[in-house]
mmCIF file of C-alpha atoms in Angstrom:
data_model
loop_
_atom_site.group_PDB
_atom_site.id
_atom_site.type_symbol
_atom_site.label_atom_id
_atom_site.label_comp_id
_atom_site.label_asym_id
_atom_site.label_seq_id
_atom_site.Cartn_x
_atom_site.Cartn_y
_atom_site.Cartn_z
ATOM 1 C CA GLY A 1 101.088 85.491 288.624
ATOM 2 C CA ASN A 2 99.356 87.369 291.402
ATOM 3 C CA LEU A 3 100.160 87.225 295.105
ATOM 4 C CA TYR A 4 97.315 87.641 297.572
ATOM 5 C CA THR A 5 97.332 88.249 301.316
ATOM 6 C CA THR A 6 94.132 88.135 303.374
ATOM 7 C CA HIS A 7 93.229 90.657 306.081
ATOM 8 C CA SER A 8 94.148 88.031 308.667
ATOM 9 C CA GLY A 9 97.610 87.709 307.158
ATOM 10 C CA LEU A 10 98.072 91.507 307.149
ATOM 11 C CA GLU A 11 97.069 91.718 310.801
ATOM 12 C CA LYS A 12 99.629 89.128 311.843
ATOM 13 C CA LEU A 13 102.349 90.822 309.809
ATOM 14 C CA ARG A 14 101.506 94.086 311.566
ATOM 15 C CA ARG A 15 101.908 92.421 314.946
ATOM 16 C CA LEU A 16 105.235 91.004 313.796
ATOM 17 C CA ASN A 17 106.301 94.490 312.644
ATOM 18 C CA ASP A 18 105.471 95.925 316.073
ATOM 19 C CA GLU A 19 107.255 93.085 317.870
ATOM 20 C CA TYR A 20 110.479 93.713 315.961
ATOM 21 C CA MET A 21 110.442 97.507 316.104
ATOM 22 C CA LYS A 22 109.758 97.834 319.832
ATOM 23 C CA ARG A 23 113.380 96.679 320.256
ATOM 24 C CA ILE A 24 114.579 99.815 318.438
ATOM 25 C CA SER A 25 114.452 103.441 319.536
ATOM 26 C CA CYS A 26 115.879 106.551 317.932
ATOM 27 C CA GLY A 27 116.797 109.960 319.365
ATOM 28 C CA GLU A 28 118.066 113.055 317.558
ATOM 29 C CA ASP A 29 121.684 111.890 317.435
ATOM 30 C CA HIS A 30 121.688 108.177 318.281
ATOM 31 C CA LEU A 31 119.850 104.904 317.762
ATOM 32 C CA CYS A 32 119.592 102.058 320.290
ATOM 33 C CA VAL A 33 118.869 98.373 319.641
ATOM 34 C CA ILE A 34 118.036 95.643 322.149
ATOM 35 C CA ARG A 35 119.907 92.561 320.987
ATOM 36 C CA GLU A 36 118.620 89.027 321.414
ATOM 37 C CA ASP A 37 120.560 88.531 324.658
ATOM 38 C CA GLY A 38 119.181 91.746 326.187
ATOM 39 C CA SER A 39 122.342 93.781 325.669
ATOM 40 C CA VAL A 40 122.038 97.192 324.001
ATOM 41 C CA SER A 41 123.951 98.471 320.972
ATOM 42 C CA VAL A 42 124.145 102.200 320.274
ATOM 43 C CA CYS A 43 124.996 103.908 316.993
ATOM 44 C CA ASP A 44 125.927 107.558 316.551
ATOM 45 C CA LEU A 45 123.788 108.834 313.655
ATOM 46 C CA THR A 46 126.424 111.328 312.521
ATOM 47 C CA ASP A 47 129.506 109.138 312.091
ATOM 48 C CA ARG A 48 127.634 105.754 312.140
ATOM 49 C CA ARG A 49 129.999 104.495 314.849
ATOM 50 C CA PRO A 50 128.484 101.580 316.833
ATOM 51 C CA ALA A 51 129.141 100.707 320.463
ATOM 52 C CA LEU A 52 127.951 98.074 322.920
ATOM 53 C CA LEU A 53 126.831 99.505 326.251
ATOM 54 C CA SER A 54 129.145 98.250 328.944
ATOM 55 C CA GLU A 55 127.878 95.920 331.670
ATOM 56 C CA GLU A 56 130.571 97.115 334.076
ATOM 57 C CA ALA A 57 128.178 99.605 335.686
ATOM 58 C CA GLY A 58 125.745 96.767 336.450
ATOM 59 C CA LEU A 59 123.477 97.286 333.449
ATOM 60 C CA PRO A 60 121.050 94.321 333.426
ATOM 61 C CA PRO A 61 119.534 92.736 330.298
ATOM 62 C CA ILE A 62 117.105 95.279 328.856
ATOM 63 C CA ARG A 63 113.531 94.576 327.738
ATOM 64 C CA ALA A 64 112.210 98.038 326.773
ATOM 65 C CA LEU A 65 113.559 101.458 325.825
ATOM 66 C CA SER A 66 112.389 104.882 324.693
ATOM 67 C CA SER A 67 114.482 107.659 323.117
ATOM 68 C CA GLN A 68 114.098 111.390 322.616
ATOM 69 C CA HIS A 69 116.644 114.093 321.892
ATOM 70 C CA HIS A 70 120.045 112.996 323.408
ATOM 71 C CA ARG A 71 118.579 110.564 325.942
ATOM 72 C CA THR A 72 117.298 106.977 326.057
ATOM 73 C CA VAL A 73 115.455 105.578 329.073
ATOM 74 C CA MET A 74 115.678 101.795 329.440
ATOM 75 C CA MET A 75 113.865 99.220 331.556
ATOM 76 C CA GLY A 76 115.779 96.165 332.695
ATOM 77 C CA GLN A 77 114.311 92.686 332.634
ATOM 78 C CA ASP A 78 114.374 92.928 336.426
ATOM 79 C CA GLY A 79 112.089 95.997 336.256
ATOM 80 C CA THR A 80 114.746 98.570 337.154
ATOM 81 C CA PRO A 81 115.146 101.871 335.221
ATOM 82 C CA TRP A 82 118.350 103.024 333.520
ATOM 83 C CA VAL A 83 119.229 106.001 331.348
ATOM 84 C CA TYR A 84 121.708 106.406 328.507
ATOM 85 C CA THR A 85 122.835 109.957 327.698
ATOM 86 C CA HIS A 86 124.532 110.104 324.314
ATOM 87 C CA THR A 87 126.553 113.224 325.114
ATOM 88 C CA LYS A 88 128.100 111.263 328.016
ATOM 89 C CA GLY A 89 128.338 107.985 326.120
ATOM 90 C CA GLN A 90 127.344 105.829 329.085
ATOM 91 C CA ALA A 91 124.406 104.172 330.816
ATOM 92 C CA GLU A 92 123.688 104.676 334.501
ATOM 93 C CA PRO A 93 120.884 104.041 336.989
ATOM 94 C CA LEU A 94 118.025 106.516 336.718
ATOM 95 C CA THR A 95 118.848 108.398 339.920
ATOM 96 C CA GLN A 96 116.271 111.120 339.161
ATOM 97 C CA LEU A 97 113.678 108.524 340.112
ATOM 98 C CA PRO A 98 113.186 108.176 343.898
ATOM 99 C CA GLU A 99 114.226 104.825 345.347
ATOM 100 C CA GLN A 100 110.632 103.753 346.075
ATOM 101 C CA TYR A 101 109.734 104.215 342.387
ATOM 102 C CA ARG A 102 112.466 102.023 340.880
ATOM 103 C CA GLN A 103 110.692 98.636 340.927
ATOM 104 C CA ASN A 104 107.700 96.951 339.228
ATOM 105 C CA ILE A 105 107.925 99.151 336.140
ATOM 106 C CA LYS A 106 105.749 98.195 333.177
ATOM 107 C CA GLU A 107 106.655 100.852 330.605
ATOM 108 C CA VAL A 108 108.979 103.835 330.164
ATOM 109 C CA VAL A 109 108.297 106.699 327.740
ATOM 110 C CA GLN A 110 110.780 109.501 327.103
ATOM 111 C CA GLY A 111 109.528 112.919 326.026
ATOM 112 C CA ARG A 112 111.712 115.753 324.840
ATOM 113 C CA GLU A 113 111.956 117.302 328.300
ATOM 114 C CA HIS A 114 110.132 114.859 330.597
ATOM 115 C CA THR A 115 110.034 111.144 331.387
ATOM 116 C CA VAL A 116 106.958 109.046 332.161
ATOM 117 C CA ILE A 117 107.031 105.741 334.075
ATOM 118 C CA LEU A 118 104.041 103.355 334.090
ATOM 119 C CA TYR A 119 103.913 100.734 336.850
ATOM 120 C CA ASN A 120 102.365 97.278 336.903
ATOM 121 C CA ASP A 121 99.750 98.407 339.429
ATOM 122 C CA GLY A 122 98.502 101.196 337.105
ATOM 123 C CA ARG A 123 100.218 104.151 338.800
ATOM 124 C CA VAL A 124 102.143 106.735 336.757
ATOM 125 C CA TYR A 125 105.164 108.766 337.822
ATOM 126 C CA ALA A 126 106.484 111.605 335.643
ATOM 127 C CA PHE A 127 109.434 113.913 336.157
ATOM 128 C CA GLY A 128 111.336 116.594 334.266
ATOM 129 C CA GLU A 129 110.148 119.935 332.921
ATOM 130 C CA ASN A 130 106.801 120.687 334.577
ATOM 131 C CA ARG A 131 106.039 124.385 334.254
ATOM 132 C CA ASP A 132 103.021 123.476 332.094
ATOM 133 C CA GLY A 133 101.808 120.620 334.337
ATOM 134 C CA ARG A 134 102.855 117.750 332.058
ATOM 135 C CA CYS A 135 104.185 115.757 335.041
ATOM 136 C CA ASP A 136 101.079 116.064 337.242
ATOM 137 C CA THR A 137 100.200 112.348 337.130
ATOM 138 C CA ARG A 138 100.535 111.233 340.753
ATOM 139 C CA ASP A 139 96.782 110.848 341.261
ATOM 140 C CA TRP A 140 96.329 108.678 338.155
ATOM 141 C CA ARG A 141 95.229 105.103 338.843
ATOM 142 C CA LYS A 142 94.437 101.952 336.823
ATOM 143 C CA ILE A 143 96.415 103.185 333.782
ATOM 144 C CA VAL A 144 97.245 100.537 331.162
ATOM 145 C CA SER A 145 99.222 102.619 328.626
ATOM 146 C CA VAL A 146 100.726 106.092 328.326
ATOM 147 C CA ALA A 147 101.850 108.478 325.581
ATOM 148 C CA VAL A 148 103.659 111.814 325.574
ATOM 149 C CA GLY A 149 103.402 114.917 323.423
ATOM 150 C CA GLU A 150 105.866 117.762 323.348
ATOM 151 C CA HIS A 151 104.104 119.517 326.237
ATOM 152 C CA HIS A 152 101.622 117.019 327.674
ATOM 153 C CA THR A 153 101.067 113.448 328.908
ATOM 154 C CA ALA A 154 98.100 111.143 328.316
ATOM 155 C CA GLY A 155 97.078 107.759 329.707
ATOM 156 C CA VAL A 156 94.425 105.143 328.955
ATOM 157 C CA THR A 157 92.606 103.634 331.927
ATOM 158 C CA ALA A 158 91.557 100.015 332.303
ATOM 159 C CA ASP A 159 87.934 100.944 331.502
ATOM 160 C CA GLY A 160 88.828 102.724 328.235
ATOM 161 C CA ARG A 161 88.824 106.327 329.389
ATOM 162 C CA VAL A 162 91.627 108.825 328.791
ATOM 163 C CA VAL A 163 93.298 111.170 331.280
ATOM 164 C CA ALA A 164 95.683 113.929 330.192
ATOM 165 C CA THR A 165 97.694 116.743 331.736
ATOM 166 C CA GLY A 166 99.992 119.509 330.530
ATOM 167 C CA CYS A 167 100.235 122.187 327.811
ATOM 168 C CA CYS A 168 99.668 124.935 330.409
ATOM 169 C CA ALA A 169 98.951 125.477 334.070
ATOM 170 C CA ARG A 170 95.355 124.694 334.991
ATOM 171 C CA GLU A 171 94.542 128.319 335.824
ATOM 172 C CA GLU A 172 95.715 129.425 332.349
ATOM 173 C CA ARG A 173 93.662 126.849 330.456
ATOM 174 C CA THR A 174 90.596 129.030 329.798
ATOM 175 C CA ASN A 175 92.677 131.923 328.445
ATOM 176 C CA ARG A 176 94.960 129.823 326.229
ATOM 177 C CA PHE A 177 92.412 127.700 324.374
ATOM 178 C CA ALA A 178 89.532 129.367 322.535
ATOM 179 C CA SER A 179 87.449 126.200 322.826
ATOM 180 C CA LEU A 180 87.650 122.820 324.520
ATOM 181 C CA ARG A 181 88.200 121.202 321.112
ATOM 182 C CA GLN A 182 91.556 122.996 320.909
ATOM 183 C CA ASP A 183 92.690 121.736 324.322
ATOM 184 C CA PRO A 184 94.734 118.521 323.828
ATOM 185 C CA CYS A 185 93.969 117.542 327.430
ATOM 186 C CA HIS A 186 90.178 117.719 327.042
ATOM 187 C CA THR A 187 89.707 113.954 326.837
ATOM 188 C CA ASN A 188 87.456 113.329 329.850
ATOM 189 C CA THR A 189 84.400 112.533 327.665
ATOM 190 C CA TRP A 190 86.134 109.790 325.676
ATOM 191 C CA ILE A 191 85.099 106.175 326.242
ATOM 192 C CA ASP A 192 86.087 102.749 324.868
ATOM 193 C CA VAL A 193 89.587 103.903 323.884
ATOM 194 C CA ALA A 194 92.190 101.204 323.222
ATOM 195 C CA ARG A 195 95.275 103.351 322.546
ATOM 196 C CA VAL A 196 96.237 107.001 322.637
ATOM 197 C CA VAL A 197 98.680 108.861 320.361
ATOM 198 C CA CYS A 198 100.062 112.316 321.142
ATOM 199 C CA GLY A 199 101.544 114.969 318.897
ATOM 200 C CA SER A 200 102.554 118.549 319.532
ATOM 201 C CA ASP A 201 99.406 119.966 321.234
ATOM 202 C CA LEU A 202 97.381 117.053 319.799
ATOM 203 C CA THR A 203 95.792 113.954 321.315
ATOM 204 C CA TYR A 204 94.210 111.083 319.356
ATOM 205 C CA GLY A 205 92.229 108.216 320.813
ATOM 206 C CA LEU A 206 91.937 104.977 318.843
ATOM 207 C CA LYS A 207 88.724 103.327 320.011
ATOM 208 C CA VAL A 208 88.045 99.611 320.294
ATOM 209 C CA SER A 209 85.588 99.993 317.397
ATOM 210 C CA GLY A 210 88.319 101.359 315.097
ATOM 211 C CA GLU A 211 86.985 104.914 315.221
ATOM 212 C CA VAL A 212 89.290 107.828 316.043
ATOM 213 C CA VAL A 213 88.604 110.808 318.329
ATOM 214 C CA ALA A 214 90.871 113.854 318.381
ATOM 215 C CA VAL A 215 91.406 117.131 320.232
ATOM 216 C CA GLY A 216 94.030 119.860 319.987
ATOM 217 C CA LYS A 217 95.275 122.299 317.406
ATOM 218 C CA ASN A 218 93.370 121.921 314.154
ATOM 219 C CA THR A 219 95.075 124.508 311.970
ATOM 220 C CA TYR A 220 95.206 122.214 308.937
ATOM 221 C CA GLY A 221 92.244 119.976 309.752
ATOM 222 C CA GLN A 222 94.438 117.312 311.319
ATOM 223 C CA CYS A 223 91.698 116.546 313.878
ATOM 224 C CA ARG A 224 89.013 115.753 311.281
ATOM 225 C CA THR A 225 89.002 112.024 311.861
ATOM 226 C CA GLU A 226 85.300 111.604 312.707
ATOM 227 C CA THR A 227 84.595 109.672 309.469
ATOM 228 C CA TRP A 228 87.387 107.137 309.984
ATOM 229 C CA HIS A 229 86.446 103.512 310.716
ATOM 230 C CA GLU A 230 88.328 100.223 311.159
ATOM 231 C CA VAL A 231 91.586 102.021 311.978
ATOM 232 C CA GLU A 232 94.312 99.812 313.486
ATOM 233 C CA ALA A 233 97.234 102.241 313.829
ATOM 234 C CA LEU A 234 97.857 105.985 313.886
ATOM 235 C CA SER A 235 100.823 108.267 313.274
ATOM 236 C CA THR A 236 101.006 112.065 313.346
ATOM 237 C CA SER A 237 103.603 114.631 312.339
ATOM 238 C CA GLY A 238 101.744 117.373 314.189
ATOM 239 C CA ASN A 239 100.562 118.924 310.915
ATOM 240 C CA HIS A 240 99.016 115.838 309.322
ATOM 241 C CA THR A 241 97.841 112.454 310.578
ATOM 242 C CA VAL A 242 97.608 109.055 308.885
ATOM 243 C CA GLY A 243 95.605 105.983 309.817
ATOM 244 C CA LEU A 244 96.208 102.379 308.796
ATOM 245 C CA LEU A 245 92.942 100.519 308.153
ATOM 246 C CA HIS A 246 92.191 96.879 308.864
ATOM 247 C CA ASN A 247 91.977 96.127 305.121
ATOM 248 C CA GLY A 248 95.482 97.479 304.467
ATOM 249 C CA ARG A 249 94.457 100.829 303.022
ATOM 250 C CA VAL A 250 95.487 104.237 304.401
ATOM 251 C CA VAL A 251 93.613 107.448 305.250
ATOM 252 C CA ALA A 252 95.125 110.872 305.953
ATOM 253 C CA VAL A 253 94.026 114.358 307.023
ATOM 254 C CA GLY A 254 95.778 117.660 307.631
ATOM 255 C CA LYS A 255 98.373 119.749 305.846
ATOM 256 C CA ASN A 256 98.910 118.620 302.262
ATOM 257 C CA ASP A 257 101.324 121.159 300.778
ATOM 258 C CA HIS A 258 103.624 118.434 299.427
ATOM 259 C CA GLY A 259 100.946 115.816 298.712
ATOM 260 C CA GLU A 260 101.642 113.950 301.953
ATOM 261 C CA CYS A 261 97.938 113.110 302.330
ATOM 262 C CA ASN A 262 97.590 111.638 298.821
ATOM 263 C CA VAL A 263 97.679 108.010 299.976
ATOM 264 C CA SER A 264 94.140 106.762 299.293
ATOM 265 C CA HIS A 265 95.433 104.442 296.537
ATOM 266 C CA TRP A 266 97.840 102.586 298.848
ATOM 267 C CA GLU A 267 96.861 99.018 299.725
ATOM 268 C CA ASN A 268 98.229 95.927 301.491
ATOM 269 C CA MET A 269 100.082 98.110 304.021
ATOM 270 C CA ILE A 270 101.389 96.716 307.299
ATOM 271 C CA ALA A 271 102.907 99.922 308.753
ATOM 272 C CA VAL A 272 102.604 103.669 308.150
ATOM 273 C CA GLY A 273 104.312 106.766 309.526
ATOM 274 C CA ALA A 274 103.852 110.537 309.336
ATOM 275 C CA LEU A 275 106.817 112.912 309.218
ATOM 276 C CA HIS A 276 106.988 116.616 308.403
ATOM 277 C CA GLY A 277 105.825 116.918 304.792
ATOM 278 C CA LEU A 278 106.015 113.166 304.209
ATOM 279 C CA THR A 279 104.013 109.953 304.654
ATOM 280 C CA VAL A 280 105.730 106.566 304.427
ATOM 281 C CA GLY A 281 104.276 103.064 304.381
ATOM 282 C CA LEU A 282 105.490 99.474 304.278
ATOM 283 C CA THR A 283 103.677 97.039 301.980
ATOM 284 C CA SER A 284 103.164 93.357 302.685
ATOM 285 C CA ASP A 285 105.729 92.452 300.008
ATOM 286 C CA GLY A 286 108.499 94.495 301.640
ATOM 287 C CA GLN A 287 108.414 97.728 299.646
ATOM 288 C CA VAL A 288 108.508 101.223 301.148
ATOM 289 C CA LEU A 289 106.143 103.786 299.596
ATOM 290 C CA SER A 290 106.344 107.549 300.086
ATOM 291 C CA ALA A 291 104.059 110.527 299.465
ATOM 292 C CA GLY A 292 104.989 114.164 299.969
ATOM 293 C CA ARG A 293 108.503 115.582 299.782
ATOM 294 C CA ARG A 294 109.457 112.439 297.933
ATOM 295 C CA SER A 295 107.083 110.106 296.118
ATOM 296 C CA GLY A 296 107.161 106.530 294.915
ATOM 297 C CA ARG A 297 109.256 103.638 296.204
ATOM 298 C CA LEU A 298 112.283 104.213 298.400
ATOM 299 C CA PRO A 299 115.312 102.370 296.968
ATOM 300 C CA LEU A 300 116.777 99.864 299.443
ATOM 301 C CA GLN A 301 119.357 97.136 298.958
ATOM 302 C CA ASP A 302 116.978 94.464 300.249
ATOM 303 C CA ALA A 303 113.304 93.938 301.000
ATOM 304 C CA VAL A 304 112.028 95.365 304.293
ATOM 305 C CA TYR A 305 110.586 93.219 307.093
ATOM 306 C CA ALA A 306 109.589 96.005 309.460
ATOM 307 C CA MET A 307 109.485 99.798 309.685
ATOM 308 C CA LYS A 308 108.894 102.508 312.254
ATOM 309 C CA VAL A 309 108.978 106.306 312.358
ATOM 310 C CA SER A 310 110.765 108.014 315.229
ATOM 311 C CA GLY A 311 110.921 111.809 315.250
ATOM 312 C CA ASN A 312 111.827 112.851 311.728
ATOM 313 C CA ARG A 313 113.503 109.557 310.802
ATOM 314 C CA GLN A 314 112.394 106.260 309.316
ATOM 315 C CA ILE A 315 114.017 103.048 310.542
ATOM 316 C CA PHE A 316 113.944 99.908 308.411
ATOM 317 C CA LEU A 317 114.664 96.282 309.318
ATOM 318 C CA LEU A 318 115.955 94.605 306.161
ATOM 319 C CA ALA A 319 115.666 90.956 305.156
ATOM 320 C CA ASP A 320 119.250 90.200 306.213
ATOM 321 C CA GLY A 321 118.629 91.471 309.748
ATOM 322 C CA THR A 322 120.498 94.763 309.301
ATOM 323 C CA LEU A 323 119.020 98.231 309.830
ATOM 324 C CA ALA A 324 118.850 101.308 307.605
ATOM 325 C CA VAL A 325 117.890 104.877 308.524
ATOM 326 C CA CYS A 326 116.459 107.667 306.381
ATOM 327 C CA SER A 327 115.400 111.199 307.364
ATOM 328 C CA ALA A 328 112.415 113.008 305.837
ATOM 329 C CA ASP A 329 114.575 115.159 303.556
ATOM 330 C CA GLN A 330 116.593 112.245 302.136
ATOM 331 C CA ASP A 331 115.708 110.139 299.101
ATOM 332 C CA ARG A 332 117.936 107.192 300.028
ATOM 333 C CA ALA A 333 118.331 105.185 303.226
ATOM 334 C CA THR A 334 121.724 104.799 304.899
ATOM 335 C CA PRO A 335 122.633 101.288 306.119
ATOM 336 C CA LEU A 336 123.883 100.978 309.695
ATOM 337 C CA PRO A 337 126.895 98.819 310.639
ATOM 338 C CA HIS A 338 126.391 95.082 311.119
ATOM 339 C CA GLU A 339 126.998 95.550 314.834
ATOM 340 C CA MET A 340 123.533 97.151 314.918
ATOM 341 C CA SER A 341 121.799 94.131 313.332
ATOM 342 C CA LEU A 342 118.646 93.002 315.080
ATOM 343 C CA PHE A 343 119.422 89.307 314.517
ATOM 344 C CA ASP A 344 122.443 87.065 314.606
ATOM 345 C CA LEU A 345 122.226 85.462 311.157
ATOM 346 C CA THR A 346 125.115 83.023 311.602
ATOM 347 C CA PRO A 347 123.670 79.753 310.207
ATOM 348 C CA ALA A 348 123.141 77.100 312.867
ATOM 349 C CA LYS A 349 123.939 73.460 312.130
ATOM 350 C CA GLY A 350 121.013 71.928 310.309
ATOM 351 C CA ALA A 351 119.235 75.278 309.864
ATOM 352 C CA ILE A 352 117.033 75.808 306.843
ATOM 353 C CA LYS A 353 118.984 77.665 304.173
ATOM 354 C CA ARG A 354 117.632 80.429 301.963
ATOM 355 C CA MET A 355 115.659 79.016 299.047
ATOM 356 C CA ASP A 356 115.861 81.880 296.534
ATOM 357 C CA ALA A 357 116.986 79.529 293.784
ATOM 358 C CA ALA A 358 114.122 77.128 294.413
ATOM 359 C CA LEU A 359 111.424 79.428 293.066
ATOM 360 C CA PRO A 360 110.841 79.198 289.292
ATOM 361 C CA TRP A 361 110.203 81.936 286.681
ATOM 362 C CA ASP A 362 113.010 84.055 288.142
ATOM 363 C CA MET A 363 110.654 85.007 290.999
ATOM 364 C CA THR A 364 113.080 85.056 293.927
ATOM 365 C CA ALA A 365 112.078 84.814 297.542
ATOM 366 C CA ARG A 366 113.328 88.355 297.998
ATOM 367 C CA ALA A 367 110.385 89.585 295.930
ATOM 368 C CA LEU A 368 108.067 87.848 298.364
ATOM 369 C CA THR A 369 109.747 89.070 301.550
ATOM 370 C CA GLY A 370 107.348 90.801 303.912
ATOM 371 C CA CYS A 371 104.321 88.853 302.723
ATOM 372 C CA VAL A 372 105.714 85.424 303.486
ATOM 373 C CA GLY A 373 108.794 86.533 305.389
ATOM 374 C CA GLN A 374 111.300 84.131 303.786
ATOM 375 C CA GLY A 375 114.811 83.994 305.082
ATOM 376 C CA ILE A 376 115.096 84.856 308.780
ATOM 377 C CA LEU A 377 112.757 82.759 310.870
ATOM 378 C CA HIS A 378 111.367 80.323 308.349
ATOM 379 C CA ALA A 379 111.517 79.177 304.729
ATOM 380 C CA THR A 380 109.058 79.326 301.858
ATOM 381 C CA TYR A 381 108.659 76.679 299.180
ATOM 382 C CA LEU A 382 106.444 76.077 296.169
ATOM 383 C CA THR A 383 104.351 72.899 295.880
ATOM 384 C CA ASP A 384 103.646 71.096 292.617
ATOM 385 C CA ARG A 385 100.099 72.536 292.725
ATOM 386 C CA GLY A 386 101.344 76.141 292.769
ATOM 387 C CA HIS A 387 100.778 76.806 296.488
ATOM 388 C CA LEU A 388 103.287 78.537 298.709
ATOM 389 C CA LYS A 389 104.010 76.722 301.977
ATOM 390 C CA THR A 390 105.924 78.108 304.941
ATOM 391 C CA THR A 391 107.908 76.623 307.798
ATOM 392 C CA ASP A 392 107.909 78.770 310.909
ATOM 393 C CA PRO A 393 109.589 77.275 313.994
ATOM 394 C CA LEU A 394 108.540 80.196 316.215
ATOM 395 C CA ASN A 395 104.925 80.188 314.973
ATOM 396 C CA ARG A 396 104.904 83.982 314.668
ATOM 397 C CA LEU A 397 103.821 84.312 311.065
ATOM 398 C CA PRO A 398 100.543 83.619 309.226
ATOM 399 C CA SER A 399 99.702 79.974 308.719
ATOM 400 C CA ASP A 400 99.082 78.504 305.264
ATOM 401 C CA ALA A 401 95.320 78.753 305.802
ATOM 402 C CA ASP A 402 95.506 82.397 306.845
ATOM 403 C CA MET A 403 97.688 83.456 303.946
ATOM 404 C CA GLN A 404 95.628 81.925 301.139
ATOM 405 C CA THR A 405 98.580 82.397 298.815
ATOM 406 C CA HIS A 406 98.719 80.964 295.305
ATOM 407 C CA ILE A 407 100.964 81.433 292.289
ATOM 408 C CA TRP A 408 100.164 80.527 288.755
#
């Protein structure tokens, strides 16, 4: 039997992937998870020891976080900023932010050496290392989203333009970059941009049309995206860049020493990520593919619901709600303790139970996880006509009509 998923189904699974993974953020030495009640669990990535951030210091329920290096910046549900420093092992109010800038926060983004705060009214405040001008954002207005590179900051305006600052002082700009195409902050001619992605001395703009514009270092051709169309998501390692297309296929440009750009045969993907020497992707049926330093399918103890790349690590949400982490130089993912699970899977009274045994021909629901998402939020069952039906109490997954799924 064959299992089919339409483009509409893939798109909704991608949105579900993003919804899950925005609750997870990973630094160099720690990983943070926002639990369902808004509390935050932290896991040391060396000894895998979990901890629940204490509420004694007044930490409110958290709705967003961003990690880099040893630090995670968090935004409370009340709009107040907090910071967790792993070397200290505690969360505290973000006192580096002046009092007048601690309310009405929309988004927080942590760079390696600077922090960027986006406010509901479109203003942007940045602080931290600023010898190259990466924090010069005080005159920005009507910004709807922001991104950070290693040495610069970029923002998308409400009318689809892109502003950027950093990489060097303004008076040094002409001497440092041989041409405007090599300047990652030369984005003032871009229009109709929906999202921006930054790498090390690289800026990519994903346009509303699905086209991709790029500026910055182009040593390996990582800015040659002018032929890309219908792109829905981007990821860059700095040396190579991958794009996820609307139809579930993947394109890649840049350094290819390990075969990390050999992904044109991938299909039915719902998430992709670029790491140094490696490209990873999640298929709609819950498998993780790799190209580059390692190739083929990554062995995991369960199917994968969602995936994200953070720094040089891949983070996987498994079908049982637990998390696993894998770095670019590893060929096997390491499961994290159950205290770091994204969901509380204790069965409620009257809840729908897993239906693995209900599917005939030894085709378990686990094999279908990711495409129909059986097990966590809804159940999947087979009708007498060979159609797969789903129950979804939260209405967050593709409907029967969207999925167009049939087994025979």
